[in-house]
Amino acid sequence: MTVTRFAPSPTGYLHIGGLRTALFSYLWAKKNNGKFLLRIEDTDKARNSKEATEAILKAFDWLGLNHDGVITYQSQRDEIYAKYIKQLLDEGKAYKCYMSKEELTQLRETQMANNERTKYNGKFRDFDGTAPEGIEPVIRIKAPLSGEILVKDGVKGDVSFQAQDILDDFVIARADGAPTYNFVVAIDDHLMGINEVIRGDDHLSNTPKQIVVYEALGFDLPKFYHVPMIHNSAGKKLSKRDGATDVMAYKEMGYTPEALLNFLVRLGWSHGDQEIFSMDEMIHLFDPSDINKSASIYNTEKLDWLNSHYIKNSSNDLLAQLLTGYGLVLSSHDKKEILLDELKKRAKTLKDLADLTKEILTTPSSYDEKALKKAFKGDAVSVLNAFGAKITANDNLHLPSDYHTAMQEIVTELEIGFGKIGQPLRVALLGKMSGPGLDSVMAILGKDETMLRIANAIAANS
Ligand code: GLU
């Protein structure tokens, strides 16, 4: 069974790069009827926070990416890690190193002065003397001193590392007993039964160290997929300004989970030239072997395009429910359908949709001056008066088409162009020259509010 995982360090919010690898891991597990597990890597007590863990879980909840089983918290597993440290010490695969901080610093400085790679020199690797006093030892693993460590990567192919170039006997437990990152990741992945690891390629350089741990403990290696980074349009690492921000900020900006996930799945993965993927399609089609070898480019226009697609295709009931998050209660509005049918075509984000809705439903308290001047020259007031009289006399105005007919009649009766009624009416109803179709706006507002706005505009121009 395929078991994947997402393993965030709760040092901050969940950002979209992390979310993308989580999505890939989720899709691959679901496709194979496997499991997608969540592990919170909260061993760094100085940098972790409970709030960050909660923020990550909240983001998953919003996106509907449900993990299987219970969450594993590394901070609760000290005993497990201690057991493996002891095992490696007993088997002679790890050892206590008593090198003092000063000596280690000295060693580093000498290596740097000689332009050598800084690494531990193995001083205590085969030590069997009496331990020096006053130094709490760290525990180092016996890493291979030469030869090749091969990462068989599902995205990058075989990546070979030379032991002497990248390894030393790295620390697996600090002087206070705290186990280190690469050590616990390997143990947890094994104990959680993870057999496919999909993560950012910023972790590729950790993988040889983790392989050393797997091998020392006799664990089978998982299959690795290291996913290239997301870049901005200038080909640089994505910055906060480009969108490398908190996933929940996307919610605040009015993006839908469907659009965001669809956007992310296409960053580094494709299926022909298909752009729109439902969750079912993503699960059905995704395969990590198809992940691109090069970095992907973040493109805000694409995200906006996808978001407007999902908004346009959402049911009005769902949209009304989502708009409650923006303080709008539309569920009992008798023209909810007309309003949302008209506005969802125009909104890039839910926030846009909320703003457009508020704009229509709020009686203008002032008018755009330029629009007013342009629309109310000539006999605009008498045209509006004639239109007002026409709709007052008509008790059958319900649909946009009813209002459209009324406007058409005025145009014919007064022998004027459409703009002569359209422009002043638009300014009267919306306070400015732009906005959705007037027939829809009037149908949404109803006759009384339409009349009120016309009267207000006439008063403002008399
Ligand atoms: N905790 C690591 C991070 O947040 C991920 C570790 C992994 O995926 O192996 O970057």
Coordinates of N, CA and C in Angstrom, one line a residue, residues 202-353:
D202 N 14.8 21.2 -2.0 CA 15.7 21.8 -1.1 C 16.1 20.8 0.0
H203 N 15.4 19.6 0.0 CA 15.8 18.6 1.0 C 16.7 17.5 0.3
L204 N 17.0 17.6 -0.9 CA 17.8 16.6 -1.6 C 19.1 16.4 -0.9
S205 N 19.7 17.5 -0.4 CA 21.1 17.3 0.2 C 21.0 16.6 1.6
N206 N 19.8 16.6 2.2 CA 19.6 15.8 3.4 C 19.5 14.3 3.2
T207 N 19.1 14.0 2.0 CA 18.7 12.6 1.7 C 19.9 11.6 1.9
P208 N 21.1 11.9 1.5 CA 22.2 11.0 1.7 C 22.4 10.7 3.2
K209 N 22.2 11.7 4.0 CA 22.4 11.5 5.5 C 21.2 10.6 6.0
Q210 N 20.0 10.9 5.5 CA 18.9 10.0 6.0 C 19.1 8.6 5.5
I211 N 19.7 8.4 4.3 CA 20.0 7.1 3.8 C 21.0 6.4 4.7
V212 N 22.0 7.1 5.2 CA 23.0 6.5 6.2 C 22.3 6.0 7.4
V213 N 21.3 6.8 7.9 CA 20.5 6.3 9.1 C 19.7 5.1 8.7
Y214 N 19.0 5.1 7.6 CA 18.2 4.0 7.2 C 19.1 2.7 7.2
E215 N 20.3 2.9 6.6 CA 21.1 1.7 6.4 C 21.7 1.2 7.7
A216 N 22.0 2.2 8.6 CA 22.6 1.8 9.9 C 21.5 1.0 10.7
L217 N 20.2 1.4 10.5 CA 19.2 0.7 11.3 C 18.6 -0.4 10.6
G218 N 19.0 -0.7 9.4 CA 18.5 -1.8 8.6 C 17.1 -1.6 8.1
F219 N 16.7 -0.4 7.9 CA 15.4 -0.1 7.3 C 15.4 -0.1 5.8
D220 N 14.3 -0.5 5.2 CA 14.2 -0.4 3.7 C 14.0 1.1 3.4
L221 N 14.6 1.5 2.3 CA 14.5 2.9 1.8 C 13.1 3.1 1.2
P222 N 12.5 4.3 1.4 CA 11.3 4.7 0.7 C 11.7 5.1 -0.7
K223 N 10.7 5.3 -1.6 CA 11.0 5.9 -2.9 C 11.0 7.4 -2.7
F224 N 12.0 8.1 -3.2 CA 12.0 9.5 -3.0 C 11.6 10.2 -4.3
Y225 N 10.9 11.4 -4.1 CA 10.6 12.3 -5.3 C 10.9 13.7 -4.8
H226 N 11.9 14.3 -5.3 CA 12.3 15.6 -4.9 C 11.8 16.6 -6.0
V227 N 10.9 17.5 -5.5 CA 10.1 18.3 -6.4 C 10.8 19.7 -6.6
P228 N 11.2 20.1 -7.9 CA 11.8 21.4 -8.0 C 11.0 22.5 -7.5
M229 N 11.7 23.6 -7.1 CA 11.1 24.7 -6.5 C 10.1 25.5 -7.4
I230 N 9.3 26.4 -6.8 CA 8.5 27.3 -7.6 C 9.2 28.6 -7.7
H231 N 9.3 29.1 -8.9 CA 10.0 30.4 -9.1 C 9.0 31.5 -9.5
N232 N 9.5 32.7 -9.4 CA 8.7 33.9 -9.9 C 8.9 34.1 -11.4
S233 N 8.3 35.0 -12.0 CA 8.4 35.2 -13.4 C 9.8 35.6 -13.8
A234 N 10.6 36.1 -12.9 CA 11.9 36.5 -13.2 C 12.9 35.3 -13.0
G235 N 12.3 34.1 -12.7 CA 13.2 33.0 -12.6 C 13.9 32.9 -11.2
K236 N 13.4 33.7 -10.3 CA 14.1 33.7 -8.9 C 13.1 33.0 -8.0
K237 N 13.7 32.6 -6.8 CA 13.0 31.9 -5.8 C 11.8 32.8 -5.4
L238 N 10.6 32.2 -5.2 CA 9.4 32.9 -5.0 C 9.5 33.7 -3.6
S239 N 9.2 35.0 -3.7 CA 9.3 35.7 -2.4 C 7.9 36.0 -2.0
K240 N 7.8 36.6 -0.8 CA 6.5 36.9 -0.2 C 5.7 37.8 -1.2
R241 N 6.4 38.7 -1.8 CA 5.7 39.7 -2.7 C 5.1 38.9 -3.9
D242 N 5.7 37.8 -4.3 CA 5.2 37.1 -5.5 C 4.1 36.2 -5.2
G243 N 3.8 36.0 -3.9 CA 2.8 35.1 -3.5 C 3.2 33.9 -2.6
A244 N 4.5 34.0 -2.2 CA 4.9 32.9 -1.3 C 4.5 33.2 0.1
T245 N 3.2 33.3 0.3 CA 2.7 33.8 1.5 C 1.8 32.7 2.2
D246 N 1.3 33.0 3.3 CA 0.4 32.1 4.1 C -0.7 31.6 3.2
V247 N -0.9 30.3 3.2 CA -2.0 29.8 2.4 C -3.4 30.4 2.8
M248 N -3.5 30.7 4.1 CA -4.8 31.3 4.5 C -5.0 32.8 4.0
A249 N -3.9 33.4 3.6 CA -4.0 34.7 3.0 C -4.8 34.6 1.6
Y250 N -4.6 33.4 1.0 CA -5.4 33.2 -0.3 C -6.9 33.2 0.0
K251 N -7.2 32.6 1.2 CA -8.6 32.6 1.5 C -9.1 34.0 1.7
E252 N -8.3 34.8 2.4 CA -8.7 36.2 2.7 C -8.8 37.0 1.4
M253 N -7.9 36.7 0.4 CA -8.0 37.4 -0.8 C -9.2 37.0 -1.7
G254 N -9.9 35.9 -1.3 CA -11.1 35.5 -2.0 C -10.8 34.4 -3.0
Y255 N -9.8 33.6 -2.8 CA -9.6 32.4 -3.7 C -10.3 31.2 -3.1
T256 N -10.8 30.4 -4.0 CA -11.5 29.2 -3.6 C -10.5 28.0 -3.4
P257 N -10.8 27.1 -2.5 CA -9.9 25.9 -2.4 C -9.7 25.2 -3.7
E258 N -10.8 25.1 -4.5 CA -10.7 24.3 -5.8 C -9.7 25.0 -6.7
A259 N -9.8 26.3 -6.8 CA -8.9 27.1 -7.7 C -7.5 27.0 -7.2
L260 N -7.2 27.1 -5.9 CA -5.9 27.1 -5.4 C -5.2 25.7 -5.6
L261 N -6.0 24.7 -5.4 CA -5.4 23.3 -5.5 C -5.2 23.0 -7.0
N262 N -6.1 23.5 -7.9 CA -6.0 23.3 -9.3 C -4.7 24.0 -9.8
F263 N -4.6 25.2 -9.3 CA -3.4 26.0 -9.6 C -2.1 25.3 -9.2
L264 N -2.1 24.8 -8.0 CA -0.9 24.2 -7.5 C -0.5 22.9 -8.2
V265 N -1.5 22.1 -8.6 CA -1.2 20.9 -9.2 C -0.5 21.1 -10.5
R266 N -0.8 22.2 -11.1 CA -0.2 22.5 -12.4 C 1.2 23.2 -12.3
L267 N 1.6 23.5 -11.1 CA 2.9 24.0 -10.9 C 3.9 22.8 -10.8
G268 N 4.4 22.4 -11.9 CA 5.4 21.3 -11.9 C 4.8 20.0 -12.4
W269 N 3.6 20.0 -12.7 CA 3.0 18.7 -13.2 C 2.0 19.1 -14.3
S270 N 1.9 18.3 -15.3 CA 0.9 18.5 -16.3 C 0.3 17.2 -16.9
H271 N -0.8 17.4 -17.6 CA -1.5 16.3 -18.2 C -1.9 16.8 -19.6
G272 N -1.1 16.6 -20.6 CA -1.4 17.2 -21.9 C -1.4 18.8 -21.7
D273 N -2.4 19.4 -22.3 CA -2.5 20.8 -22.1 C -3.8 21.1 -21.3
Q274 N -4.3 20.2 -20.5 CA -5.4 20.4 -19.7 C -5.1 21.3 -18.5
E275 N -6.0 22.3 -18.3 CA -5.8 23.3 -17.2 C -6.7 23.1 -16.0
I276 N -7.9 22.7 -16.4 CA -8.9 22.6 -15.3 C -9.0 21.1 -14.8
F277 N -8.8 20.9 -13.5 CA -8.9 19.6 -13.0 C -9.8 19.6 -11.7
S278 N -10.8 18.7 -11.7 CA -11.5 18.6 -10.5 C -10.7 17.7 -9.6
M279 N -11.0 17.6 -8.3 CA -10.3 16.8 -7.4 C -10.2 15.4 -7.9
D280 N -11.4 14.9 -8.3 CA -11.4 13.5 -8.8 C -10.4 13.3 -10.0
E281 N -10.4 14.2 -10.9 CA -9.5 14.1 -12.0 C -8.0 14.2 -11.6
M282 N -7.8 15.1 -10.6 CA -6.4 15.1 -10.1 C -5.9 13.8 -9.5
I283 N -6.8 13.2 -8.7 CA -6.5 12.0 -8.1 C -6.3 10.9 -9.2
H284 N -7.2 10.9 -10.1 CA -7.1 9.9 -11.2 C -5.9 10.0 -12.0
L285 N -5.5 11.3 -12.3 CA -4.4 11.5 -13.3 C -3.0 11.7 -12.8
F286 N -2.9 12.1 -11.5 CA -1.6 12.5 -11.0 C -0.7 11.3 -10.9
D287 N 0.6 11.5 -11.3 CA 1.6 10.5 -11.0 C 2.9 11.3 -10.8
P288 N 3.6 11.1 -9.7 CA 4.8 11.9 -9.4 C 5.9 11.6 -10.4
S289 N 5.8 10.5 -11.1 CA 6.9 10.3 -12.1 C 6.8 11.4 -13.2
D290 N 5.6 12.0 -13.3 CA 5.4 13.0 -14.4 C 5.8 14.4 -13.9
I291 N 6.3 14.5 -12.7 CA 6.7 15.9 -12.3 C 7.8 16.4 -13.1
N292 N 7.8 17.7 -13.5 CA 8.8 18.3 -14.3 C 10.2 18.3 -13.5
K293 N 11.2 18.2 -14.3 CA 12.6 18.2 -13.7 C 13.0 19.6 -13.4
S294 N 12.4 20.6 -14.1 CA 12.8 22.0 -13.8 C 11.8 22.8 -13.0
A295 N 12.3 23.9 -12.5 CA 11.4 24.7 -11.6 C 10.2 25.2 -12.4
S296 N 9.1 25.4 -11.6 CA 7.9 25.9 -12.2 C 7.7 27.4 -12.0
I297 N 6.9 28.0 -12.7 CA 6.8 29.5 -12.6 C 5.4 29.8 -12.1
Y298 N 5.4 30.6 -11.1 CA 4.2 31.1 -10.4 C 3.6 32.2 -11.3
N299 N 2.3 32.1 -11.6 CA 1.7 33.0 -12.5 C 0.3 33.5 -11.9
T300 N 0.3 34.7 -11.4 CA -1.0 35.2 -10.7 C -2.1 35.2 -11.7
E301 N -1.9 35.6 -13.0 CA -3.0 35.6 -13.9 C -3.7 34.3 -14.0
K302 N -2.9 33.2 -14.0 CA -3.4 31.9 -14.2 C -4.3 31.6 -12.9
L303 N -3.8 31.9 -11.8 CA -4.6 31.7 -10.6 C -5.9 32.5 -10.6
D304 N -5.9 33.7 -11.1 CA -7.1 34.5 -11.2 C -8.1 33.9 -12.2
W305 N -7.5 33.4 -13.3 CA -8.3 32.8 -14.3 C -9.0 31.6 -13.8
L306 N -8.3 30.7 -13.1 CA -8.9 29.5 -12.5 C -9.9 29.9 -11.5
N307 N -9.6 30.9 -10.7 CA -10.6 31.3 -9.6 C -11.9 31.8 -10.2
S308 N -11.8 32.6 -11.3 CA -13.0 33.1 -11.9 C -13.8 31.9 -12.5
H309 N -13.0 31.0 -13.1 CA -13.7 29.8 -13.6 C -14.5 29.1 -12.5
Y310 N -13.9 28.9 -11.4 CA -14.6 28.1 -10.3 C -15.7 29.0 -9.7
I311 N -15.6 30.3 -9.6 CA -16.7 31.1 -9.1 C -17.8 31.0 -10.1
K312 N -17.5 31.2 -11.4 CA -18.6 31.2 -12.4 C -19.4 29.9 -12.4
N313 N -18.7 28.8 -12.1 CA -19.3 27.5 -12.1 C -19.8 27.0 -10.8
S314 N -19.8 27.9 -9.8 CA -20.3 27.5 -8.4 C -21.8 27.7 -8.4
S315 N -22.5 26.9 -7.6 CA -23.9 27.2 -7.4 C -24.1 28.4 -6.7
N316 N -25.2 29.1 -6.9 CA -25.5 30.3 -6.2 C -25.7 30.1 -4.7
D317 N -26.2 28.9 -4.3 CA -26.3 28.6 -2.9 C -24.9 28.6 -2.2
L318 N -24.0 28.0 -2.9 CA -22.6 27.9 -2.3 C -22.0 29.3 -2.2
L319 N -22.2 30.1 -3.3 CA -21.6 31.4 -3.3 C -22.3 32.3 -2.2
A320 N -23.6 32.1 -2.0 CA -24.3 32.9 -1.0 C -23.7 32.5 0.4
Q321 N -23.4 31.2 0.5 CA -22.8 30.8 1.8 C -21.4 31.3 2.0
L322 N -20.6 31.3 0.9 CA -19.3 31.8 1.1 C -19.3 33.4 1.3
L323 N -20.3 34.0 0.8 CA -20.3 35.5 1.0 C -20.6 35.9 2.4
T324 N -21.2 35.0 3.2 CA -21.4 35.3 4.6 C -20.1 35.7 5.3
G325 N -19.0 35.1 4.8 CA -17.7 35.4 5.3 C -17.3 36.9 5.1
Y326 N -18.0 37.5 4.2 CA -17.8 39.0 3.9 C -18.9 39.8 4.5
G327 N -19.7 39.3 5.4 CA -20.7 40.0 6.1 C -22.0 40.2 5.2
L328 N -22.2 39.4 4.2 CA -23.3 39.5 3.3 C -24.3 38.3 3.6
V329 N -25.6 38.7 3.8 CA -26.6 37.6 4.0 C -27.5 37.7 2.8
L330 N -27.3 36.8 1.9 CA -28.1 36.8 0.7 C -29.1 35.7 0.6
S331 N -29.0 34.7 1.6 CA -29.9 33.5 1.5 C -31.3 33.9 1.4
S332 N -31.8 35.0 2.0 CA -33.2 35.3 2.0 C -33.5 36.4 1.0
H333 N -32.5 36.8 0.2 CA -32.8 37.9 -0.7 C -33.6 37.3 -1.9
D334 N -34.7 38.0 -2.2 CA -35.6 37.3 -3.2 C -35.0 37.4 -4.6
K335 N -33.9 38.2 -4.8 CA -33.3 38.3 -6.2 C -31.9 37.7 -6.2
K336 N -31.7 36.8 -5.2 CA -30.4 36.2 -5.1 C -29.9 35.6 -6.4
E337 N -30.8 34.9 -7.1 CA -30.3 34.2 -8.3 C -29.9 35.1 -9.4
I338 N -30.7 36.2 -9.6 CA -30.4 37.1 -10.6 C -29.1 37.8 -10.3
L339 N -29.0 38.2 -9.0 CA -27.8 38.9 -8.6 C -26.5 38.1 -8.8
L340 N -26.6 36.9 -8.3 CA -25.3 36.1 -8.4 C -25.1 35.6 -9.9
D341 N -26.1 35.3 -10.6 CA -25.9 35.0 -12.0 C -25.2 36.1 -12.7
E342 N -25.6 37.3 -12.4 CA -25.0 38.5 -13.1 C -23.6 38.7 -12.6
L343 N -23.4 38.7 -11.3 CA -22.1 39.1 -10.8 C -21.0 38.1 -10.8
K344 N -21.4 36.8 -10.7 CA -20.3 35.8 -10.7 C -19.6 35.7 -12.0
K345 N -20.2 36.2 -13.1 CA -19.4 36.3 -14.4 C -18.3 37.3 -14.3
R346 N -18.4 38.3 -13.4 CA -17.5 39.4 -13.4 C -16.4 39.4 -12.3
A347 N -16.6 38.4 -11.4 CA -15.7 38.4 -10.2 C -14.5 37.5 -10.4
K348 N -13.3 38.0 -10.1 CA -12.1 37.2 -10.1 C -11.9 36.5 -8.8
T349 N -12.4 37.1 -7.8 CA -12.3 36.5 -6.4 C -13.6 36.6 -5.7
L350 N -13.7 35.9 -4.6 CA -14.9 36.0 -3.8 C -15.0 37.4 -3.2
K351 N -13.8 38.0 -3.0 CA -13.8 39.4 -2.4 C -14.4 40.3 -3.4
D352 N -14.0 40.1 -4.7 CA -14.6 41.0 -5.8 C -16.1 40.8 -5.8
L353 N -16.5 39.5 -5.7 CA -17.9 39.3 -5.7 C -18.7 40.0 -4.6

